[in-house]
Short mmCIF file of C-alpha atoms and ligand atoms in Angstrom, two decimals:
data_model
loop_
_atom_site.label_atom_id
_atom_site.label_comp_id
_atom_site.label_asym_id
_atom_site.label_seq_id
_atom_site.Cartn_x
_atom_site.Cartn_y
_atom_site.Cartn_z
CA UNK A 1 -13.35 7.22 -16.35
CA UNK A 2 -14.22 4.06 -18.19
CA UNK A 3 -15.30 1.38 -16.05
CA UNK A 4 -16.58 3.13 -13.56
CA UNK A 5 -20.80 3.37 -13.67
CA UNK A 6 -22.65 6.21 -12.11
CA UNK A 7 -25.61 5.00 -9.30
CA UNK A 8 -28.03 5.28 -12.19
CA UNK A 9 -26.34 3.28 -14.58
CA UNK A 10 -25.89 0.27 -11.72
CA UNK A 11 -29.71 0.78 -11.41
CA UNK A 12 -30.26 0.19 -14.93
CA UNK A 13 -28.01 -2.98 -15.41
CA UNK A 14 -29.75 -4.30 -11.89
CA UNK A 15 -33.00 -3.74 -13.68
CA UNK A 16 -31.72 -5.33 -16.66
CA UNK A 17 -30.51 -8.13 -14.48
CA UNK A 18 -27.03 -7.75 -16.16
CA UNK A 19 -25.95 -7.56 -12.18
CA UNK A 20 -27.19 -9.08 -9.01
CA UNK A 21 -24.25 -8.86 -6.58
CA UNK A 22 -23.22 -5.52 -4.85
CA UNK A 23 -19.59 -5.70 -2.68
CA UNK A 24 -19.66 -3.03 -0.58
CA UNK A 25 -16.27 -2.77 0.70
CA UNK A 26 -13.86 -0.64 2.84
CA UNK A 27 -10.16 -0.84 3.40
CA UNK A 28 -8.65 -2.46 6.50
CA UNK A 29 -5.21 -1.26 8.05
CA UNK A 30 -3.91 -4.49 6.84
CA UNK A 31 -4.86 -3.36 2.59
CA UNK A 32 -8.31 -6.08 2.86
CA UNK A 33 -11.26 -5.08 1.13
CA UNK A 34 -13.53 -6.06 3.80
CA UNK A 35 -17.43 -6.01 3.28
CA UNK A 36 -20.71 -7.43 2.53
CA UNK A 37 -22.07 -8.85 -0.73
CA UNK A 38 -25.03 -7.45 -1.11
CA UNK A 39 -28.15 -8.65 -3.62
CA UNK A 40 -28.13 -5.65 -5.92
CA UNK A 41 -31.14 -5.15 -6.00
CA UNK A 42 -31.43 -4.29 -1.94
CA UNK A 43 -28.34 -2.30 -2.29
CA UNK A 44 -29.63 -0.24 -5.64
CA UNK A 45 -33.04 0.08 -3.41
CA UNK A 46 -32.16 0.24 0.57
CA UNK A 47 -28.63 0.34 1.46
CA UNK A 48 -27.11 2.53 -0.96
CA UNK A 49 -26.99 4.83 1.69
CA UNK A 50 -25.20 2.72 4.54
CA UNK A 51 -24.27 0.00 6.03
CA UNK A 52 -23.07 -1.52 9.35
CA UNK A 53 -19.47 -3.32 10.57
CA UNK A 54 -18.26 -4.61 13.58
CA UNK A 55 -15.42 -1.82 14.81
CA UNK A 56 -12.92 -4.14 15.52
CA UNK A 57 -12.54 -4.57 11.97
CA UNK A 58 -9.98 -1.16 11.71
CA UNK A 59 -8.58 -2.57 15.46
CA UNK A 60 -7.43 -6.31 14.24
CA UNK A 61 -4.38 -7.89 12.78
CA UNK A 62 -3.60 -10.11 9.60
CA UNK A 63 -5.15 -13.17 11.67
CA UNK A 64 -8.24 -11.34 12.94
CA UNK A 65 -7.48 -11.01 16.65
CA UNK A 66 -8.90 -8.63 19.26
CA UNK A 67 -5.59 -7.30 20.45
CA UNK A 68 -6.00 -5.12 23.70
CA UNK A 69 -4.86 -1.53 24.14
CA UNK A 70 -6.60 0.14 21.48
CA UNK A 71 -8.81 3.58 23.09
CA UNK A 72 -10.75 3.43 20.32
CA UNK A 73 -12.83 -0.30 20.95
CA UNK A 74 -12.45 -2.81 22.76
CA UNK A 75 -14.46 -5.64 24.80
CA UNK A 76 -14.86 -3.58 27.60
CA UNK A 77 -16.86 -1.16 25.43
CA UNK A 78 -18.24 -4.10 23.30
CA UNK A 79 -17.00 -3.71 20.33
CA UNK A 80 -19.99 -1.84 18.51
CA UNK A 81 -20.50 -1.00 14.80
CA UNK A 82 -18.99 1.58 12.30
CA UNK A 83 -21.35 2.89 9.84
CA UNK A 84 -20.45 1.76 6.37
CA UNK A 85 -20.77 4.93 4.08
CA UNK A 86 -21.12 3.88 0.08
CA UNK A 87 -19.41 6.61 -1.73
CA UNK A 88 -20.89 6.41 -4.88
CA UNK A 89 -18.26 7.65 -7.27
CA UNK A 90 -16.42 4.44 -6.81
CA UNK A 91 -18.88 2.38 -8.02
CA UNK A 92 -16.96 -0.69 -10.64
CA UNK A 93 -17.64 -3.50 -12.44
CA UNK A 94 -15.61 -6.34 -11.06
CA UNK A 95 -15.44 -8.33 -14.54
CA UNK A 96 -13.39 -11.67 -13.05
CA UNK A 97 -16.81 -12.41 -10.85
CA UNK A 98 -19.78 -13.01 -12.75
CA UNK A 99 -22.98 -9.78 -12.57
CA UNK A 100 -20.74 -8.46 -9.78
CA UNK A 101 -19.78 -4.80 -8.92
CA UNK A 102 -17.93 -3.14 -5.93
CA UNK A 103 -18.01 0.08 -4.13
CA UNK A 104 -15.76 1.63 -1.50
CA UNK A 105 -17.15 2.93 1.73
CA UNK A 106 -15.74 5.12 4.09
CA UNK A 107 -16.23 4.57 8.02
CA UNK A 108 -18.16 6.72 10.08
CA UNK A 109 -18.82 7.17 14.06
CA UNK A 110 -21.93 4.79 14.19
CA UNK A 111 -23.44 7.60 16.29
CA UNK A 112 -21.81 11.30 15.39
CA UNK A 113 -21.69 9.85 11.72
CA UNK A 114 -18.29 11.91 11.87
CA UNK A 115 -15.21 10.24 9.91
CA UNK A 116 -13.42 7.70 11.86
CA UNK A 117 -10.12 9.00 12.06
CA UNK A 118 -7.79 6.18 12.20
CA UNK A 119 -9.73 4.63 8.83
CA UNK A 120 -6.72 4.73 6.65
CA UNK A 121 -9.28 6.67 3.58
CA UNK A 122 -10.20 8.96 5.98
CA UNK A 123 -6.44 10.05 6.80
CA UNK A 124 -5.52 10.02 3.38
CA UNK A 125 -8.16 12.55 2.63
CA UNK A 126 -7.18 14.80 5.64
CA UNK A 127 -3.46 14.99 4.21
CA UNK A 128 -5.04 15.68 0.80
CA UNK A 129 -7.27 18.29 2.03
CA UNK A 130 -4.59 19.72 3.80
CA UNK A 131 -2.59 20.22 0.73
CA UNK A 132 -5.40 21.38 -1.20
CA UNK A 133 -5.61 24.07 1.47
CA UNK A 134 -1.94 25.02 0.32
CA UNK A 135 -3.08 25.39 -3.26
CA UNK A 136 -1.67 21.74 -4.33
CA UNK A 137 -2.76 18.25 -5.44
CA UNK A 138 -0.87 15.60 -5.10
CA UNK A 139 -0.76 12.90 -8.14
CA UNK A 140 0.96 9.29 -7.26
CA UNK A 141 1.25 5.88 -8.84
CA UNK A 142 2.57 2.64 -6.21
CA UNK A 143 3.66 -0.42 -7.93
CA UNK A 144 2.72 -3.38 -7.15
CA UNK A 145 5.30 -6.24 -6.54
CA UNK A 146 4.19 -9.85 -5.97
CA UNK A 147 5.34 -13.88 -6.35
CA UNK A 148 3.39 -16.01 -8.17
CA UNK A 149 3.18 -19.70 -6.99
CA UNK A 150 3.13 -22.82 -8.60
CA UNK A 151 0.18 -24.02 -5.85
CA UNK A 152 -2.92 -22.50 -4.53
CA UNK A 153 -2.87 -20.82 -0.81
CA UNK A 154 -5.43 -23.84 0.07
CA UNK A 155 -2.65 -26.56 -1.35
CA UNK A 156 0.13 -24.02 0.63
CA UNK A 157 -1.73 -23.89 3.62
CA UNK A 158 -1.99 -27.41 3.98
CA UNK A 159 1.32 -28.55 3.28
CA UNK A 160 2.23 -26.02 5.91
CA UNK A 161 3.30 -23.57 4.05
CA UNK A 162 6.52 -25.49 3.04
CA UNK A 163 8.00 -26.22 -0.58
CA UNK A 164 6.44 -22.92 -1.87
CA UNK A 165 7.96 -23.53 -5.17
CA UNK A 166 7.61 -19.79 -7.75
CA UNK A 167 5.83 -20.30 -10.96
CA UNK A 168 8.90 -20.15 -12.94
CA UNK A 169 12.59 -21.35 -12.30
CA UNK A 170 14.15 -18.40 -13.70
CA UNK A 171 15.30 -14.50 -13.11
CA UNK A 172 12.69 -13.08 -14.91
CA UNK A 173 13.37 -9.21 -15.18
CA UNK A 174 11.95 -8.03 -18.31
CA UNK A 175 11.98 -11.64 -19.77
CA UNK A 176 9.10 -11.37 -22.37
CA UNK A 177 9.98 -15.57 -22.58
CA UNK A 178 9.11 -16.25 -19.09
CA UNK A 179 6.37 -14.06 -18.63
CA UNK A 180 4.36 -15.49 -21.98
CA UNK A 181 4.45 -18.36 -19.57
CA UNK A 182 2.56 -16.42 -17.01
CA UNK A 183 0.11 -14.97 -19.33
CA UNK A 184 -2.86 -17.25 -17.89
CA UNK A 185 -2.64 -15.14 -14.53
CA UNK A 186 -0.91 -11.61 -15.78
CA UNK A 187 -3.50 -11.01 -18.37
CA UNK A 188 -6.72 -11.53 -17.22
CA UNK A 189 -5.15 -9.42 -14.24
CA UNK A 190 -4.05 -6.55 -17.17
CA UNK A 191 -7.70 -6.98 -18.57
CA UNK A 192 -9.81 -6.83 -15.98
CA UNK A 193 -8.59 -4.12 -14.24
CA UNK A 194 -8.36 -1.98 -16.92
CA UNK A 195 -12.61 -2.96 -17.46
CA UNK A 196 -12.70 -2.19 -13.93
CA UNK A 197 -11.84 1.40 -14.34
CA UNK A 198 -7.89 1.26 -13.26
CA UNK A 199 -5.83 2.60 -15.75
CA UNK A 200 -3.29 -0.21 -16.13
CA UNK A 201 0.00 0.47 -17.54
CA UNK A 202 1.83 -2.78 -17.97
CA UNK A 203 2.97 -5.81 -16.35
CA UNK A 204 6.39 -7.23 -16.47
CA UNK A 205 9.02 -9.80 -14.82
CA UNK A 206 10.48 -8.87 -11.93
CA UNK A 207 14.20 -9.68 -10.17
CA UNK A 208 13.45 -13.08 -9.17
CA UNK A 209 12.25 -16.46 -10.31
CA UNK A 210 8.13 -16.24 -10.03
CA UNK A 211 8.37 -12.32 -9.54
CA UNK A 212 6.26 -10.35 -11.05
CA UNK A 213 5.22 -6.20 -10.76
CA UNK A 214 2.28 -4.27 -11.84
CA UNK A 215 1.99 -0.52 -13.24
CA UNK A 216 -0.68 1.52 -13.09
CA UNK A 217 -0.98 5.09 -14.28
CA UNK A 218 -0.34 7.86 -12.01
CA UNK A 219 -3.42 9.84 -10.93
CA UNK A 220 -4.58 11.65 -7.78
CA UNK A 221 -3.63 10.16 -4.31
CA UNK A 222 -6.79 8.96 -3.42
CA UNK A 223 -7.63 7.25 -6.52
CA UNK A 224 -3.97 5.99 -6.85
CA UNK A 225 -4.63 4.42 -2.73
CA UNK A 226 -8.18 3.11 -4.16
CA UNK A 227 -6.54 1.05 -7.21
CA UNK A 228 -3.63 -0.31 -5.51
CA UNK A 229 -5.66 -1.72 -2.73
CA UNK A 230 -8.49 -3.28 -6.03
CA UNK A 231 -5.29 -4.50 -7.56
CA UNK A 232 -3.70 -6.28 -4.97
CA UNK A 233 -6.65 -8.12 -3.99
CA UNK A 234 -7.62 -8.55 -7.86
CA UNK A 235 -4.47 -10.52 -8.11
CA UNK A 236 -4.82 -12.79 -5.01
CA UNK A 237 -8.35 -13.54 -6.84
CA UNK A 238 -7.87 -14.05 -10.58
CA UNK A 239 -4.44 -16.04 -9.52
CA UNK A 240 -6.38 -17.88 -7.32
CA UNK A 241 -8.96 -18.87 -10.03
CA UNK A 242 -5.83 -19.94 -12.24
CA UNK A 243 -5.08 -22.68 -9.32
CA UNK A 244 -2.13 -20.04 -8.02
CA UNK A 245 -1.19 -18.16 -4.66
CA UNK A 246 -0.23 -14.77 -5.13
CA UNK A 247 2.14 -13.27 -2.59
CA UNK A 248 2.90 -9.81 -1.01
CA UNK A 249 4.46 -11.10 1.78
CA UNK A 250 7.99 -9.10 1.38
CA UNK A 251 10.66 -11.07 2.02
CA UNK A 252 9.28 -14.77 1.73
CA UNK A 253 12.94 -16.33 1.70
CA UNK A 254 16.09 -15.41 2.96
CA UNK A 255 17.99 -16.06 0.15
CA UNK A 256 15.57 -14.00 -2.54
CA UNK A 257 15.19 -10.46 -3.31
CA UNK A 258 11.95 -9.41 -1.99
CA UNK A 259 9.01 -7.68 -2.71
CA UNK A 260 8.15 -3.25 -2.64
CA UNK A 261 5.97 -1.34 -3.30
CA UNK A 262 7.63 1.96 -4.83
CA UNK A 263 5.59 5.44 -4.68
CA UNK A 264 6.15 8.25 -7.20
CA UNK A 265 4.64 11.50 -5.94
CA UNK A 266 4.44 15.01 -7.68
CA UNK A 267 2.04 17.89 -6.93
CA UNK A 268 0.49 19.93 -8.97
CA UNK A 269 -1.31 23.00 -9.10
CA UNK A 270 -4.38 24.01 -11.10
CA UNK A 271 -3.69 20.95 -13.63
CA UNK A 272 0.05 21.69 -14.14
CA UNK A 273 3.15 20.21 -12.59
CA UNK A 274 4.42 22.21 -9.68
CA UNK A 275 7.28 20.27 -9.34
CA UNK A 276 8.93 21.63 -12.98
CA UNK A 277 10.82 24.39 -12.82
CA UNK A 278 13.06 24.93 -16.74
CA UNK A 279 15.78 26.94 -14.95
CA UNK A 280 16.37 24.95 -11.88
CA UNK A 281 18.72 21.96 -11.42
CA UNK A 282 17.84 18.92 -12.53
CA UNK A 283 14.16 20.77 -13.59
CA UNK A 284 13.39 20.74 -9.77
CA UNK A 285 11.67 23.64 -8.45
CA UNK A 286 12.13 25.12 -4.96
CA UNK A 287 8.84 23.65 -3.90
CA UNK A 288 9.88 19.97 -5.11
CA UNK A 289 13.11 20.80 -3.11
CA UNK A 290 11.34 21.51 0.15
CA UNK A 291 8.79 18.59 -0.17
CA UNK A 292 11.41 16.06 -0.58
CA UNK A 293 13.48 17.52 2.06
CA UNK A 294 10.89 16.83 4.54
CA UNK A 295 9.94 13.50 2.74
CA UNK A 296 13.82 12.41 3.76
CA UNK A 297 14.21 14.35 7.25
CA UNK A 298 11.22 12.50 8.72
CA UNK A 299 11.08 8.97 6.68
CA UNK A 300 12.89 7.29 9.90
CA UNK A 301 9.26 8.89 11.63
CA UNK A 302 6.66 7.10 8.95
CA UNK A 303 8.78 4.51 8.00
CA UNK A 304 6.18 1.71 9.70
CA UNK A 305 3.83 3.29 7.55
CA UNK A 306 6.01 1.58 4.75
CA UNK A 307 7.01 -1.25 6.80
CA UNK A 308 4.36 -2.50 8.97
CA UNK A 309 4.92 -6.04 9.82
CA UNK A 310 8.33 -7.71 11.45
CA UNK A 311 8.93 -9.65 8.05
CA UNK A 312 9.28 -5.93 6.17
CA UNK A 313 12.39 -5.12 7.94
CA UNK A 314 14.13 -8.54 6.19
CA UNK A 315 13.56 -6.79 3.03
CA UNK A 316 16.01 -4.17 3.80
CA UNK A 317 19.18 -5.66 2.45
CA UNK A 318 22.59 -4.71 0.77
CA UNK A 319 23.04 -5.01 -2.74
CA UNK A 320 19.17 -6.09 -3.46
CA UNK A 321 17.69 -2.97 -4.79
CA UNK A 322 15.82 -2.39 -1.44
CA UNK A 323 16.82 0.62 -0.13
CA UNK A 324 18.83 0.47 3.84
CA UNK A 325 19.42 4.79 3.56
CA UNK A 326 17.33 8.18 3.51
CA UNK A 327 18.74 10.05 1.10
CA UNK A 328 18.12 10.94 -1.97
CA UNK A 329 19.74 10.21 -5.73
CA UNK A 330 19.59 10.63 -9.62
CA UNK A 331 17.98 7.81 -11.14
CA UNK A 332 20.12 5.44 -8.78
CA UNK A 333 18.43 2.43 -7.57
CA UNK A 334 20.50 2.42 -4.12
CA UNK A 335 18.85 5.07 -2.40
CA UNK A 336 15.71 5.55 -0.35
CA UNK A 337 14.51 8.45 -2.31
CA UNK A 338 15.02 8.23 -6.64
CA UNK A 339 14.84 11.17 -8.68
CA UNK A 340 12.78 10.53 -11.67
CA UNK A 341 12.27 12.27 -15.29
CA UNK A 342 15.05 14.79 -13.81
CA UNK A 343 14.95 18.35 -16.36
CA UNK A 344 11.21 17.12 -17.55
CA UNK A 345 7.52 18.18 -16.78
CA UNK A 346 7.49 14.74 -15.30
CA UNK A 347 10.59 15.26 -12.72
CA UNK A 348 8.76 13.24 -9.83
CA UNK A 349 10.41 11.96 -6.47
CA UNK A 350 10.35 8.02 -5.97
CA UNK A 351 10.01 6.89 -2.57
CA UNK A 352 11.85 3.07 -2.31
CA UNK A 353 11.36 2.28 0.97
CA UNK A 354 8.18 0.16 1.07
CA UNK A 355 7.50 -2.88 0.64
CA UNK A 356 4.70 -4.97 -0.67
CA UNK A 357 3.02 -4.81 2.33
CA UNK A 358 2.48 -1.15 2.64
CA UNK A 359 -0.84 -0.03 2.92
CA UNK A 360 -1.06 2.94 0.52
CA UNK A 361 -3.28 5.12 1.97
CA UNK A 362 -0.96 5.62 5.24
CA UNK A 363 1.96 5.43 3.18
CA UNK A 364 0.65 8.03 1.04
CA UNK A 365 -0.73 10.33 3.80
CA UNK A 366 2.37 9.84 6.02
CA UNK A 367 4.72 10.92 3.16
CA UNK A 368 1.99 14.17 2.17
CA UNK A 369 2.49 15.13 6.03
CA UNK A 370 6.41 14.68 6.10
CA UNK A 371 6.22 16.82 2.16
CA UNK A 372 3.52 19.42 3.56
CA UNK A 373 6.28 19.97 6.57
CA UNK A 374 8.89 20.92 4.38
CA UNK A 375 7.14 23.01 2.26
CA UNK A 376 5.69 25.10 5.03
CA UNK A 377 9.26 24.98 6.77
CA UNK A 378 10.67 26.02 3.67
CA UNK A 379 13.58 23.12 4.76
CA UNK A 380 16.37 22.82 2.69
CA UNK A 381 17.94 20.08 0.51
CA UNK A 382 21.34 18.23 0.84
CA UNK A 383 22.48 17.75 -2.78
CA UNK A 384 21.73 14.09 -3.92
CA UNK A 385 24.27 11.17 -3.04
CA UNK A 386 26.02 9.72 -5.75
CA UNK A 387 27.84 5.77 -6.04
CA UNK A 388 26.66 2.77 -4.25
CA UNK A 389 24.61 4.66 -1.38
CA UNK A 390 24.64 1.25 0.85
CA UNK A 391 28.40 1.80 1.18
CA UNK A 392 27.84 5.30 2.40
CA UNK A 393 28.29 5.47 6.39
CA UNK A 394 27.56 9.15 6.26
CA UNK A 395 23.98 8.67 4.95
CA UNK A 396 21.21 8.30 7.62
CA UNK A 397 19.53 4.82 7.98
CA UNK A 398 16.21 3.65 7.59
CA UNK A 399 15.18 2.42 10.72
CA UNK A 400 16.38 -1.63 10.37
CA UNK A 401 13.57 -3.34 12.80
CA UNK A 402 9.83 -2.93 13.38
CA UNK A 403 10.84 -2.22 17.11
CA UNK A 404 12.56 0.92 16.11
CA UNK A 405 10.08 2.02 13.74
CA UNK A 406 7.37 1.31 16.24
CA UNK A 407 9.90 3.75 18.75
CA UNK A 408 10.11 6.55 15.88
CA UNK A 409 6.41 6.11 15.39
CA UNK A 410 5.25 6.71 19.01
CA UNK A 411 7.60 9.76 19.63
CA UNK A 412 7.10 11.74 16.48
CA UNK A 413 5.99 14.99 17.04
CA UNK A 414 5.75 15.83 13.64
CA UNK A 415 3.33 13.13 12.92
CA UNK A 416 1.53 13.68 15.97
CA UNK A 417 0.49 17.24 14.64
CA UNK A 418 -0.19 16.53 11.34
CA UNK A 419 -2.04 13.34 12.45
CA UNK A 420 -3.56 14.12 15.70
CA UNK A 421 -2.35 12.14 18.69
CA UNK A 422 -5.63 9.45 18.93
CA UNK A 423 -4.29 8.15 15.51
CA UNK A 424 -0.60 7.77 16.18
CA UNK A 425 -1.22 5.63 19.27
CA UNK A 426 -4.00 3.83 17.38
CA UNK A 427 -1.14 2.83 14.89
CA UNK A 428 1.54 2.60 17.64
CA UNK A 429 -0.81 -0.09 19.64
CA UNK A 430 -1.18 -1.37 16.02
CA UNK A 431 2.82 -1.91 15.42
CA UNK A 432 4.00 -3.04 19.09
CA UNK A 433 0.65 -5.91 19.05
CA UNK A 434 2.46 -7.06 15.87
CA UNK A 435 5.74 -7.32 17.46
CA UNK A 436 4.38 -8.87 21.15
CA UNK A 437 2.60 -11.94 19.14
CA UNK A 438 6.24 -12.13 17.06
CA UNK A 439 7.67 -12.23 20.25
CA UNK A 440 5.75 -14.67 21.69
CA UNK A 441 6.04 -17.03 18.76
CA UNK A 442 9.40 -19.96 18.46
CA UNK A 443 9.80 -19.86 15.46
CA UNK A 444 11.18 -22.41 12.43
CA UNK A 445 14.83 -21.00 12.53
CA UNK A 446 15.14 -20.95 16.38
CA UNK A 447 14.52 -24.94 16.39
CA UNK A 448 17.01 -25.82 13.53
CA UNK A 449 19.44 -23.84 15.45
CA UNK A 450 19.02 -24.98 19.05
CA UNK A 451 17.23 -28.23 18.82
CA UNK A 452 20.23 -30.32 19.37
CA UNK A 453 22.84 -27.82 19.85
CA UNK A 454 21.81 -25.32 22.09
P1 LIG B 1 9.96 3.16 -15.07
O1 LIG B 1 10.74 3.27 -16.32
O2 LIG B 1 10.78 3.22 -13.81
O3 LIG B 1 8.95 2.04 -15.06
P2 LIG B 1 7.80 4.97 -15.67
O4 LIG B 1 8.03 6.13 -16.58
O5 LIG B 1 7.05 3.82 -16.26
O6 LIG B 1 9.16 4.53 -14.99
O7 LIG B 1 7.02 5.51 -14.43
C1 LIG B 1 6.87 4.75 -13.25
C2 LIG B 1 5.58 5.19 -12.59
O8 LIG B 1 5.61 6.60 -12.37
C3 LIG B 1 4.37 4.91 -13.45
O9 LIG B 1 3.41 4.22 -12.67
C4 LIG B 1 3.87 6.28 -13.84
O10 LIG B 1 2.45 6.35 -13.95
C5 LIG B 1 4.36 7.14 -12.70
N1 LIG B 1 4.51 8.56 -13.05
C6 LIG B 1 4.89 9.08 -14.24
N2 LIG B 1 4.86 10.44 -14.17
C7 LIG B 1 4.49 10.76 -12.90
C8 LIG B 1 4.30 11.99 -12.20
N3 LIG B 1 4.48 13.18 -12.78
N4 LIG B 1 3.90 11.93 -10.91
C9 LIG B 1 3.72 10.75 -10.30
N5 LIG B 1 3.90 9.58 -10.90
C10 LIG B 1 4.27 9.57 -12.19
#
């Protein structure tokens, strides 16, 4: 893969002194890269092999709390340290920071060295192993959906995050106008990437005025989960150095479409698409059939998976392209579930219901459990729905608040087995924290309402 270097090769350029910084970095439940910056040459010499993190780290919340409730730490056991494990095949040049390079660690028990099970790379891999046991592997691409800003977060944060005014006044879906004026943040992000070692498709202008979405080639689930997280906080960075926020926040005002984050998922065995078959309808073979029944029978079950925060669930809306049903469609923009390159070696399913926010690792593993289900119940498909599917009252909803998500989360069996019941209370603890500080917060639209009136 180009843009990735081997352990040698970063020994080399250290030597060489074409690098001197090291970011050793693993993936929060939030989608951070959190880490150290190491000098290279200590990480090339000593801590290659690992490192050390505070384990509250896969136990806080977007504003770094220490939320109580979680078995897995907490103060009463001191919050210890994680072991930081380098894995070495993800080693990339990150060309926006000067003599930089990154590497993804996995977590590990700081005393059993044994995966951490609730580390949202570790889960992915499980799912993925778990398929591989079944003779599949699953290839996925997410895209990435984001506003661009006019300010910086620091000039946002000040003003109190008011007047957040989009980089451009206009629509811009597909506008090749608009975005040339965007080209001082959208191509740097193209070009970097790519010399990082994603394979970047294209970028282009998305439903709204400042709206913007990323492709990136489809490729194995773990790699796909590795890029999307590098990409989204690539963007926050090189817009930043352009004097711009970039936002994944889904649904940053009421009266705009908001933000997803679609995945396309096929499997594939022994290097050829398992999803094709010539003869059946629409190209889909009986496997595909099974794995997207299960995708749609248990979405309401993962669905905080793809909708983690309280603001996700405003994203769900009529007649804005975000999906309110679970059921499935032929290239049809209305439904949860769209069926893609339908009669072609590239028939794929496309899951719409997550937003921006997702974090694609448990997105990706919770939707390889629901597809590994179906397969091994051999569960059967409803033929698609056709028309505008948010007019259809006999279709089954997505579940329309975090609350009820959080309620599907904690009493799915299904995810319980495939998951293991320490990590579905880990993420149910996760989900009902987020909603207790919502709860506790009076918020902007309560005072305009009541202030004088109530
Ligand atoms: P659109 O016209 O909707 O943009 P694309 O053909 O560009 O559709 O594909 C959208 C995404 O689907 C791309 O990121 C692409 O890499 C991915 N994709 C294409 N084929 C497959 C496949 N067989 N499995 C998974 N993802 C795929």
């Amino acid at each position: 893969m180009p843009g990735l270097l081997s352990f040698e090769e970063l020994k080399t350029c250290v030597a060489e002194g074409t690098i001197d910084t090291v970011l050793a970095c693993f993936v929060d439940m939030q989608v951070r890269l959190m880490g150290k910056r190491f000098h290279a040459a200590n990480f090339s010499e000593a801590s290659f092999k690992e490192t050390h993190c505070c384990n509250y780290l896969l136990a806080t919340d977007l504003v770094m709390a220490t939320p109580d409730g979680y078995a897995a730490t907490s103060w009463e056991q001191g919050y210890g340290d994680y072991i930081m494990a380098p894995d070495l095949s993800t080693i990339r040049p990150l060309p926006w920071l000067e003599g930089t390079v990154m590497v993804l660690c996995d977590i590990l028990d700081h005393h059993t060295h044994a995966p951490v099970p609730h580390d949202p790379r570790a889960m992915l891999k499980r799912q993925v192993a778990r398929l591989k046991d079944l003779g599949f592997d699953a290839m996925m691409a997410t895209e990435l959906e984001f506003f661009l800003f006019e300010k910086s977060f620091d000039e946002i944060r000040k003003g109190g995050y008011r007047d957040l005014a989009p980089i451009s006044g206009m629509n811009e879906d597909y506008s090749i106008l608009q975005t040339s004026r965007e080209e001082h943040v959208m191509r740097p992000i193209r070009n970097h990437l790519y010399a990082a070692g994603l394979p970047i498709e294209n970028s282009k202008g998305e439903a709204e005025t400042g709206q913007e979405e990323l492709n990136i080639r489809y490729t194995d689930a773990l790699a796909c989960a590795d890029h999307h997280a590098i990409a989204k906080h690539a963007v926050k960075e090189i817009a930043w150095q352009q004097g711009h926020a970039a936002s994944f926040l889904p649904k940053w005002r009421a009266d705009k479409v908001g933000s997803s984050s679609h995945v396309h998922q096929s499997l594939w065995r022994e290097g050829r698409p398992a999803f094709y078959d010539a003869d059946a309808d629409y190209g889909m073979s009986q496997l595909m059939q099974h794995y997207m029944a299960g995708l749609i029978a248990y979405a309401p079950d993962y669905t905080f998976f793809l909708a983690p925060y309280v603001n996700s669930y405003k994203r769900f809306a009529k007649g804005t392209f975000a999906p309110t049903k679970t059921v499935w469609s032929i290239d049809n923009r209305t439904a949860g579930f769209r069926l893609c390159g339908e009669g072609t070696k590239g028939v794929r399913v496309e899951c719409r219901i997550g937003g921006s926010d997702l974090n694609p690792y448990l997105a990706q593993a919770a939707m390889l459990a629901a597809g590994i289900k179906g397969i091994e119940d051999e569960m059967p498909l409803a033929p698609p729905t056709k028309g505008d599917v948010y007019e259809d009252s006999k279709a089954a909803d997505i579940p329309q608040t975090l609350r009820a998500a959080t309620d599907r989360l904690r009493t799915s069996t299904f995810l319980r087995e495939a998951m293991d019941d320490a990590v579905i209370d880990h993420y149910t603890r996760c989900a009902e924290w987020e909603q207790e500080e919502f709860d506790r917060a009076v918020t902007d639209w309560e005072i305009a309402r009541g202030f004088e009136r109530a």
